[in-house]
Amino acid sequence: MRDAAPQTIYLKDYTPFGFTVEEVHLTFDLAPSATRVTSRIKFAPNPDATDKTFFLHGEELTLRWAKIDGETVEPSITAEGLTCDVPNIPFVWESEVQIDPAGNTALEGLYRSSGMYCTQCEAEGFRKITYYPDRPDVMSTFTVRINGPEPVLLSNGNPVASGKGWAEWHDPWPKPAYLFALVAGELIAHPGKFTTMNGRKVELNLYVRPGDEHKCAFGMQALKASMVWDEKVYGREYDLDIFNIVAVDDFNMGAMENKGLNVFNSSAVLASPETSTDQNFERIEAIIAHEYFHNWTGNRITCRDWFQLCLKEGLTVYRDSQFTSDMRSAPVKRISDVIDLRGRQFTEDQGPLAHPVRPESFQEINNFYTATVYEKGAEVIGMLRTLVGADAYSKAVDLYFDRHDGQACTIEDWIQVFEDSTGRDLGQFKRWYSQAGTPHLKVAESYEGDTYTLTFTQHTPPSATTPDPKPQVIPVAMGLLAADGSEAMGTQVLEITKETQSFSFPGQPARPVPSILRGFSAPVVLDHSADHAFLLAHDTDPFNRWESARALAKGSLMATIRQGKAPDSAYLGGLTKVVADDRLDPAYRALMIGLPAQSELAASLHAEGDVPDPDAIHLAVDAMREAQAEALQDMLHPLYDAHQVTQDYAPDAAQSGKRALGNAMLALITRRDGGAVAQAQYDAATNMTQQLAALGFLIGAEQGDAALGAFEAQWKDDRLVMDKWFGLQVMKAKPDDAADTATALTRHHDFNWKNPNRFRATLGALAMHHAGFHAKDGSGYALLADWLIKLDPVNPQTTARMCSAFQTWRRYDAIRQTLIKAQLERIANTPGLSRDTAEMIGRIREA
Ligand code: PHE
Ligand code: ZN
């Protein structure tokens, strides 16, 4: 356990480390419970630093000896690291520590997973491997020797030499310790080759456990596509002789961009048509791209301190979303991203966990790998590109790479290259990095003479970290439509900088219909009573057309929840036309049928001063699905039939889109036929997309028992598929049964709660089942709290992340609030609670 009274760390307190590191040599003698790590590190006094305290981070290490310039020293050691007297000239530090990978269940540092060794060092895991200045602004080259009987021994950089029982690696690119990685095990390589734009030949490998060889081809192809794309679009070339990816089963996050040795959660890289859904394939392609793109945005240019996390994450998420848009459908990707942003980031921004894209303080940095840093961070980059234009964006990013290659940078450095290359003052724009909260943008219209005027008023609700928000720079892409649906004015970008601001469009012979915030050009809540039915029929912007359907659906659902109104016929009529329109992409039509998440409806009710009732929301959504089935009745079977794929399975956008629309039809068909077609699809399925969709609909129709048994028998030996089996049963449970279903699953012999994927599949699914988690009797809250308390001492990072399920507790009625408060208190009062979980529960309780 670390510090009992956790400290708060502030951005304003940054000071450079007193020493630079010129070279790092590490030797690992691997043994499951007693690995020895010997380090040889060249330090020199840092001329830029005033504080010359020699403090090396180190946690859970047993120091065997330490030397400076060959002389034994006796450093003073605490639970957090060591200090030692050192000379005021360059010197060599050597030490040997012993660590226990087999006992490391937190999955941070060096640990064991399914018989292999692997590491996770971001953000502060290297200090569990050896004593070191574990901060991103200390960069060095690394030479690593691994001694061990495992046939595959990997580290960062290029292979230097190897023999039986050992291997040596050298990484010539200076890097911070968080990018260090080591992997050892009985692994199989799925090889590949790549030649860069300047003719450098690169060896590629995807390393997996025996038995997973057939799940590698897609990941390898995605890696090559990412390498090509980054050369073509950003001019970025790979810079080592080898690029390795390793799949591990026990991993807290999706994947990690260690230099030349990416480590992936097996769920984020392994894929085959039989075991992975179309959505899995798309996610894997995006994550492979994301980690690969980090080689430049994150590794070659890294972060000065962890407050700058969005410098690498926001930019890299933005880059991977550009990649996916290019590989697949840009509107479909944009809509999916906005659904995700509203679901996760807006929720964060509206509650007690709200923080700026660049936070100014934290207790545990692991708690700041958030939707705000990642997804809002990416939105900020997108706005910047919209404001300066695509060409100026490219020029500024080129300057960023030229100016800062090899450095550990700040958001100020990033903004500066845009100011220098465009001559713009981005002082106000920087507020996007320092202010928490989602701006609300109110729109008023007027039409006088032939001049049409839009007046915008922005308001950001105050939050704990931003009590007094100032106006933001908001790029609003908009266009005008004429009454016949033709375009009266194509898309323009308005730049809002003031609290209230008007824009006039003269020369309009008739009152136009505005289409505002096209492409969701800024992460704001738009408050505008637009003519959604008209826009659904006519908008030329695919995002806003979808948004209109969303707005109509939401308005109708809110009226059902509040006044018991029947589903809106204007919405259903408009939807029917779009779904029937064969000129539109099937994937896009499938998105059109989607409804806002129940948690989003709860958030809107709360924002408008009502107390959301999860059961009423659930019933309203169910009634709306029924109304959709009725409205689309005549086309359900024809469209289902027309979108069956007869060619060999391919995870591409075209086939996935067809399956998405076909399965959207099947969901509604199942409401009518009680599961006959779903059962037929289940029985005939040759890929996981079709199999899993059918299984879900059968469970929903209470016809799933046989298929669930068959599914388990078929897939019991495939961990990733069994995660789906665990998760789906909770997701599809009736609200009253959700907690019981999850409880039963936690008693299943395959419920390995120490595996983050399995834990999340089961308990994470419960937390995301709005009406089930918020069941009136408090059973959902109690069950989640039980498991968080159990997991915390084993894996604080995964526990802390899942605490966010409670972040919305202030929205609900007094009874539910009391129930949640009791669980939060119970967690908070658990003796020995980790710093990670203590910080999260503390922030949530302050709401
Ligand atoms: N840096 C990783 C990514 O975004 C995420 C990560 C963070 C992984 C912390 C592990 C631990 O690509
Ligand atoms: Zn990342």
Short mmCIF file of N, CA and C in Angstrom, two decimals, residues 317-438:
data_model
loop_
_atom_site.label_atom_id
_atom_site.label_comp_id
_atom_site.label_asym_id
_atom_site.label_seq_id
_atom_site.Cartn_x
_atom_site.Cartn_y
_atom_site.Cartn_z
N VAL A 317 -6.02 10.45 -30.59
CA VAL A 317 -7.42 10.05 -30.85
C VAL A 317 -7.93 10.78 -32.10
N TYR A 318 -7.58 12.06 -32.21
CA TYR A 318 -8.01 12.79 -33.41
C TYR A 318 -7.45 12.14 -34.67
N ARG A 319 -6.17 11.77 -34.60
CA ARG A 319 -5.54 11.13 -35.77
C ARG A 319 -6.19 9.78 -36.08
N ASP A 320 -6.49 9.00 -35.04
CA ASP A 320 -7.08 7.69 -35.37
C ASP A 320 -8.51 7.85 -35.89
N SER A 321 -9.21 8.91 -35.47
CA SER A 321 -10.56 9.10 -36.02
C SER A 321 -10.48 9.56 -37.48
N GLN A 322 -9.47 10.34 -37.81
CA GLN A 322 -9.27 10.69 -39.23
C GLN A 322 -9.00 9.43 -40.07
N PHE A 323 -8.18 8.57 -39.49
CA PHE A 323 -7.84 7.30 -40.17
C PHE A 323 -9.10 6.47 -40.43
N THR A 324 -9.90 6.29 -39.38
CA THR A 324 -11.11 5.48 -39.54
C THR A 324 -12.06 6.13 -40.56
N SER A 325 -12.17 7.46 -40.52
CA SER A 325 -13.02 8.14 -41.50
C SER A 325 -12.55 7.86 -42.92
N ASP A 326 -11.23 7.82 -43.11
CA ASP A 326 -10.69 7.55 -44.44
C ASP A 326 -10.86 6.09 -44.86
N MET A 327 -10.74 5.19 -43.88
CA MET A 327 -10.83 3.76 -44.21
C MET A 327 -12.28 3.32 -44.42
N ARG A 328 -13.18 4.00 -43.71
CA ARG A 328 -14.58 3.56 -43.71
C ARG A 328 -15.48 4.73 -44.14
N SER A 329 -16.60 4.93 -43.45
CA SER A 329 -17.48 6.04 -43.84
C SER A 329 -17.29 7.20 -42.87
N ALA A 330 -16.97 8.37 -43.40
CA ALA A 330 -16.74 9.53 -42.54
C ALA A 330 -17.99 9.92 -41.74
N PRO A 331 -19.18 10.01 -42.36
CA PRO A 331 -20.36 10.38 -41.54
C PRO A 331 -20.68 9.35 -40.46
N VAL A 332 -20.55 8.07 -40.80
CA VAL A 332 -20.86 7.04 -39.82
C VAL A 332 -19.87 7.13 -38.65
N LYS A 333 -18.61 7.36 -38.95
CA LYS A 333 -17.61 7.50 -37.88
C LYS A 333 -17.93 8.72 -37.02
N ARG A 334 -18.29 9.83 -37.66
CA ARG A 334 -18.56 11.04 -36.90
C ARG A 334 -19.75 10.84 -35.96
N ILE A 335 -20.80 10.23 -36.50
CA ILE A 335 -21.99 10.00 -35.67
C ILE A 335 -21.64 9.08 -34.50
N SER A 336 -20.90 8.02 -34.76
CA SER A 336 -20.53 7.09 -33.68
C SER A 336 -19.70 7.82 -32.62
N ASP A 337 -18.78 8.67 -33.06
CA ASP A 337 -17.95 9.40 -32.10
C ASP A 337 -18.79 10.34 -31.24
N VAL A 338 -19.77 10.98 -31.85
CA VAL A 338 -20.60 11.92 -31.09
C VAL A 338 -21.50 11.17 -30.08
N ILE A 339 -22.00 10.02 -30.50
CA ILE A 339 -22.79 9.20 -29.55
C ILE A 339 -21.93 8.87 -28.34
N ASP A 340 -20.68 8.49 -28.60
CA ASP A 340 -19.76 8.12 -27.53
C ASP A 340 -19.42 9.34 -26.66
N LEU A 341 -19.16 10.46 -27.31
CA LEU A 341 -18.82 11.68 -26.58
C LEU A 341 -19.95 12.09 -25.64
N ARG A 342 -21.17 12.09 -26.17
CA ARG A 342 -22.31 12.47 -25.33
C ARG A 342 -22.53 11.48 -24.20
N GLY A 343 -22.32 10.20 -24.51
CA GLY A 343 -22.57 9.18 -23.51
C GLY A 343 -21.55 9.24 -22.38
N ARG A 344 -20.29 9.44 -22.69
CA ARG A 344 -19.26 9.35 -21.66
C ARG A 344 -18.71 10.70 -21.24
N GLN A 345 -18.35 11.56 -22.22
CA GLN A 345 -17.70 12.81 -21.83
C GLN A 345 -18.67 13.83 -21.29
N PHE A 346 -19.83 13.98 -21.93
CA PHE A 346 -20.80 14.95 -21.42
C PHE A 346 -21.22 14.56 -20.00
N THR A 347 -21.36 13.26 -19.77
CA THR A 347 -21.71 12.78 -18.42
C THR A 347 -20.66 13.22 -17.41
N GLU A 348 -19.41 13.05 -17.78
CA GLU A 348 -18.31 13.45 -16.90
C GLU A 348 -18.37 14.96 -16.64
N ASP A 349 -18.55 15.71 -17.72
CA ASP A 349 -18.56 17.17 -17.62
C ASP A 349 -19.72 17.71 -16.79
N GLN A 350 -20.80 16.93 -16.72
CA GLN A 350 -21.99 17.41 -16.00
C GLN A 350 -22.02 16.97 -14.55
N GLY A 351 -21.01 16.23 -14.11
CA GLY A 351 -21.07 15.69 -12.76
C GLY A 351 -19.84 16.05 -11.93
N PRO A 352 -19.68 15.37 -10.82
CA PRO A 352 -18.61 15.69 -9.87
C PRO A 352 -17.21 15.36 -10.39
N LEU A 353 -17.12 14.58 -11.48
CA LEU A 353 -15.79 14.25 -12.01
C LEU A 353 -15.35 15.22 -13.10
N ALA A 354 -16.12 16.29 -13.32
CA ALA A 354 -15.76 17.26 -14.36
C ALA A 354 -14.36 17.80 -14.13
N HIS A 355 -13.58 17.85 -15.20
CA HIS A 355 -12.24 18.44 -15.11
C HIS A 355 -11.87 18.97 -16.49
N PRO A 356 -10.93 19.92 -16.54
CA PRO A 356 -10.53 20.43 -17.85
C PRO A 356 -9.77 19.37 -18.65
N VAL A 357 -9.71 19.57 -19.97
CA VAL A 357 -8.93 18.68 -20.84
C VAL A 357 -7.48 18.60 -20.33
N ARG A 358 -6.98 19.71 -19.85
CA ARG A 358 -5.70 19.66 -19.14
C ARG A 358 -5.97 19.97 -17.66
N PRO A 359 -6.07 18.94 -16.83
CA PRO A 359 -6.36 19.18 -15.40
C PRO A 359 -5.22 19.97 -14.76
N GLU A 360 -5.53 20.61 -13.65
CA GLU A 360 -4.50 21.39 -12.97
C GLU A 360 -4.06 20.75 -11.66
N SER A 361 -4.75 19.69 -11.25
CA SER A 361 -4.30 18.96 -10.07
C SER A 361 -4.83 17.54 -10.12
N PHE A 362 -4.12 16.63 -9.45
CA PHE A 362 -4.63 15.26 -9.30
C PHE A 362 -3.97 14.61 -8.10
N GLN A 363 -4.59 13.54 -7.65
CA GLN A 363 -3.96 12.70 -6.63
C GLN A 363 -3.35 11.48 -7.29
N GLU A 364 -4.13 10.84 -8.15
CA GLU A 364 -3.66 9.63 -8.83
C GLU A 364 -3.85 9.83 -10.34
N ILE A 365 -2.76 9.91 -11.07
CA ILE A 365 -2.87 10.19 -12.50
C ILE A 365 -3.65 9.12 -13.25
N ASN A 366 -3.61 7.89 -12.76
CA ASN A 366 -4.38 6.82 -13.43
C ASN A 366 -5.86 7.18 -13.55
N ASN A 367 -6.35 8.03 -12.66
CA ASN A 367 -7.75 8.42 -12.71
C ASN A 367 -8.04 9.48 -13.78
N PHE A 368 -7.03 9.91 -14.52
CA PHE A 368 -7.26 10.96 -15.51
C PHE A 368 -7.12 10.48 -16.95
N TYR A 369 -7.17 9.18 -17.13
CA TYR A 369 -7.27 8.63 -18.49
C TYR A 369 -8.76 8.58 -18.83
N THR A 370 -9.30 9.77 -19.05
CA THR A 370 -10.76 9.94 -19.08
C THR A 370 -11.27 10.29 -20.47
N ALA A 371 -12.57 10.24 -20.60
CA ALA A 371 -13.21 10.68 -21.85
C ALA A 371 -12.93 12.16 -22.10
N THR A 372 -12.75 12.93 -21.05
CA THR A 372 -12.47 14.35 -21.24
C THR A 372 -11.09 14.54 -21.85
N VAL A 373 -10.09 13.88 -21.29
CA VAL A 373 -8.73 14.02 -21.82
C VAL A 373 -8.65 13.45 -23.24
N TYR A 374 -9.22 12.29 -23.44
CA TYR A 374 -9.12 11.62 -24.74
C TYR A 374 -10.09 12.21 -25.76
N GLU A 375 -11.37 12.06 -25.48
CA GLU A 375 -12.36 12.38 -26.52
C GLU A 375 -12.61 13.88 -26.65
N LYS A 376 -12.74 14.58 -25.53
CA LYS A 376 -12.88 16.04 -25.67
C LYS A 376 -11.54 16.61 -26.17
N GLY A 377 -10.44 16.00 -25.71
CA GLY A 377 -9.12 16.42 -26.20
C GLY A 377 -9.04 16.33 -27.72
N ALA A 378 -9.64 15.29 -28.29
CA ALA A 378 -9.64 15.14 -29.75
C ALA A 378 -10.57 16.16 -30.40
N GLU A 379 -11.70 16.44 -29.75
CA GLU A 379 -12.62 17.46 -30.28
C GLU A 379 -11.93 18.82 -30.37
N VAL A 380 -11.09 19.12 -29.39
CA VAL A 380 -10.39 20.41 -29.37
C VAL A 380 -9.45 20.50 -30.58
N ILE A 381 -8.78 19.41 -30.89
CA ILE A 381 -7.91 19.41 -32.08
C ILE A 381 -8.76 19.61 -33.34
N GLY A 382 -9.90 18.93 -33.38
CA GLY A 382 -10.79 19.06 -34.54
C GLY A 382 -11.26 20.50 -34.72
N MET A 383 -11.57 21.17 -33.60
CA MET A 383 -12.02 22.57 -33.69
C MET A 383 -10.89 23.47 -34.21
N LEU A 384 -9.69 23.17 -33.71
CA LEU A 384 -8.53 23.96 -34.14
C LEU A 384 -8.35 23.84 -35.66
N ARG A 385 -8.50 22.62 -36.16
CA ARG A 385 -8.35 22.39 -37.60
C ARG A 385 -9.48 23.10 -38.36
N THR A 386 -10.69 23.06 -37.82
CA THR A 386 -11.79 23.76 -38.47
C THR A 386 -11.52 25.26 -38.52
N LEU A 387 -10.99 25.80 -37.43
CA LEU A 387 -10.77 27.24 -37.35
C LEU A 387 -9.65 27.71 -38.30
N VAL A 388 -8.55 26.97 -38.37
CA VAL A 388 -7.43 27.45 -39.20
C VAL A 388 -7.51 26.92 -40.62
N GLY A 389 -8.26 25.85 -40.85
CA GLY A 389 -8.34 25.24 -42.18
C GLY A 389 -7.37 24.08 -42.30
N ALA A 390 -7.68 23.18 -43.25
CA ALA A 390 -6.91 21.94 -43.37
C ALA A 390 -5.44 22.18 -43.73
N ASP A 391 -5.18 23.13 -44.63
CA ASP A 391 -3.79 23.35 -45.05
C ASP A 391 -2.96 23.95 -43.92
N ALA A 392 -3.54 24.95 -43.25
CA ALA A 392 -2.81 25.58 -42.15
C ALA A 392 -2.58 24.58 -41.02
N TYR A 393 -3.55 23.69 -40.83
CA TYR A 393 -3.38 22.65 -39.81
C TYR A 393 -2.16 21.78 -40.15
N SER A 394 -2.07 21.34 -41.39
CA SER A 394 -0.93 20.49 -41.79
C SER A 394 0.39 21.22 -41.60
N LYS A 395 0.40 22.49 -41.98
CA LYS A 395 1.65 23.26 -41.84
C LYS A 395 2.05 23.38 -40.38
N ALA A 396 1.08 23.64 -39.53
CA ALA A 396 1.38 23.81 -38.10
C ALA A 396 1.87 22.49 -37.50
N VAL A 397 1.24 21.39 -37.91
CA VAL A 397 1.65 20.10 -37.35
C VAL A 397 3.07 19.74 -37.84
N ASP A 398 3.37 20.07 -39.10
CA ASP A 398 4.75 19.86 -39.59
C ASP A 398 5.75 20.64 -38.73
N LEU A 399 5.37 21.87 -38.42
CA LEU A 399 6.26 22.70 -37.59
C LEU A 399 6.42 22.08 -36.19
N TYR A 400 5.33 21.53 -35.69
CA TYR A 400 5.39 20.86 -34.38
C TYR A 400 6.42 19.73 -34.41
N PHE A 401 6.37 18.90 -35.46
CA PHE A 401 7.33 17.79 -35.55
C PHE A 401 8.76 18.31 -35.75
N ASP A 402 8.93 19.33 -36.57
CA ASP A 402 10.28 19.88 -36.80
C ASP A 402 10.85 20.47 -35.53
N ARG A 403 10.03 21.24 -34.85
CA ARG A 403 10.53 22.02 -33.73
C ARG A 403 10.72 21.17 -32.48
N HIS A 404 9.88 20.18 -32.29
CA HIS A 404 9.86 19.51 -30.98
C HIS A 404 10.26 18.05 -30.98
N ASP A 405 10.71 17.54 -32.14
CA ASP A 405 11.13 16.14 -32.17
C ASP A 405 12.16 15.88 -31.07
N GLY A 406 11.94 14.82 -30.30
CA GLY A 406 12.89 14.46 -29.24
C GLY A 406 12.66 15.18 -27.93
N GLN A 407 11.59 15.99 -27.87
CA GLN A 407 11.36 16.77 -26.65
C GLN A 407 10.14 16.30 -25.86
N ALA A 408 10.09 16.76 -24.61
CA ALA A 408 8.93 16.52 -23.74
C ALA A 408 8.21 17.86 -23.63
N CYS A 409 6.98 17.93 -24.17
CA CYS A 409 6.35 19.23 -24.43
C CYS A 409 5.09 19.49 -23.62
N THR A 410 4.59 20.71 -23.83
CA THR A 410 3.39 21.15 -23.13
C THR A 410 2.34 21.60 -24.16
N ILE A 411 1.14 21.82 -23.67
CA ILE A 411 0.07 22.36 -24.51
C ILE A 411 0.47 23.74 -25.05
N GLU A 412 1.23 24.49 -24.27
CA GLU A 412 1.69 25.80 -24.75
C GLU A 412 2.54 25.64 -26.01
N ASP A 413 3.41 24.61 -26.05
CA ASP A 413 4.23 24.38 -27.24
C ASP A 413 3.34 24.08 -28.45
N TRP A 414 2.32 23.28 -28.20
CA TRP A 414 1.40 22.89 -29.28
C TRP A 414 0.67 24.12 -29.83
N ILE A 415 0.12 24.93 -28.93
CA ILE A 415 -0.60 26.13 -29.36
C ILE A 415 0.35 27.09 -30.09
N GLN A 416 1.57 27.18 -29.58
CA GLN A 416 2.55 28.10 -30.16
C GLN A 416 2.83 27.81 -31.64
N VAL A 417 2.93 26.54 -32.02
CA VAL A 417 3.20 26.27 -33.44
C VAL A 417 2.04 26.73 -34.31
N PHE A 418 0.84 26.67 -33.78
CA PHE A 418 -0.31 27.17 -34.55
C PHE A 418 -0.28 28.70 -34.62
N GLU A 419 0.10 29.32 -33.53
CA GLU A 419 0.18 30.79 -33.56
C GLU A 419 1.29 31.23 -34.51
N ASP A 420 2.44 30.58 -34.43
CA ASP A 420 3.57 30.97 -35.28
C ASP A 420 3.30 30.70 -36.74
N SER A 421 2.65 29.61 -37.06
CA SER A 421 2.50 29.31 -38.48
C SER A 421 1.27 29.97 -39.10
N THR A 422 0.30 30.42 -38.28
CA THR A 422 -0.87 31.07 -38.87
C THR A 422 -0.94 32.56 -38.54
N GLY A 423 -0.17 33.00 -37.56
CA GLY A 423 -0.24 34.40 -37.14
C GLY A 423 -1.48 34.72 -36.32
N ARG A 424 -2.26 33.72 -35.97
CA ARG A 424 -3.47 33.95 -35.17
C ARG A 424 -3.15 34.02 -33.69
N ASP A 425 -3.97 34.76 -32.97
CA ASP A 425 -3.87 34.78 -31.51
C ASP A 425 -4.82 33.71 -30.97
N LEU A 426 -4.27 32.69 -30.35
CA LEU A 426 -5.12 31.59 -29.87
C LEU A 426 -5.31 31.64 -28.35
N GLY A 427 -5.07 32.83 -27.80
CA GLY A 427 -5.20 32.98 -26.35
C GLY A 427 -6.55 32.54 -25.83
N GLN A 428 -7.60 32.99 -26.47
CA GLN A 428 -8.94 32.60 -25.99
C GLN A 428 -9.21 31.12 -26.27
N PHE A 429 -8.72 30.64 -27.39
CA PHE A 429 -8.95 29.23 -27.73
C PHE A 429 -8.41 28.30 -26.64
N LYS A 430 -7.32 28.74 -26.01
CA LYS A 430 -6.69 27.91 -24.97
C LYS A 430 -7.63 27.58 -23.81
N ARG A 431 -8.70 28.35 -23.68
CA ARG A 431 -9.66 28.04 -22.61
C ARG A 431 -10.23 26.64 -22.75
N TRP A 432 -10.25 26.11 -23.97
CA TRP A 432 -10.75 24.74 -24.15
C TRP A 432 -9.91 23.75 -23.34
N TYR A 433 -8.67 24.12 -23.08
CA TYR A 433 -7.81 23.23 -22.30
C TYR A 433 -7.92 23.46 -20.79
N SER A 434 -8.37 24.65 -20.39
CA SER A 434 -8.31 24.98 -18.96
C SER A 434 -9.68 25.02 -18.28
N GLN A 435 -10.75 25.05 -19.07
CA GLN A 435 -12.08 25.13 -18.45
C GLN A 435 -12.83 23.80 -18.56
N ALA A 436 -13.37 23.33 -17.46
CA ALA A 436 -14.25 22.16 -17.50
C ALA A 436 -15.64 22.61 -17.92
N GLY A 437 -16.49 21.65 -18.21
CA GLY A 437 -17.89 21.96 -18.50
C GLY A 437 -18.18 22.01 -20.00
N THR A 438 -19.41 21.64 -20.34
CA THR A 438 -19.84 21.67 -21.73
C THR A 438 -20.63 22.95 -21.98
#
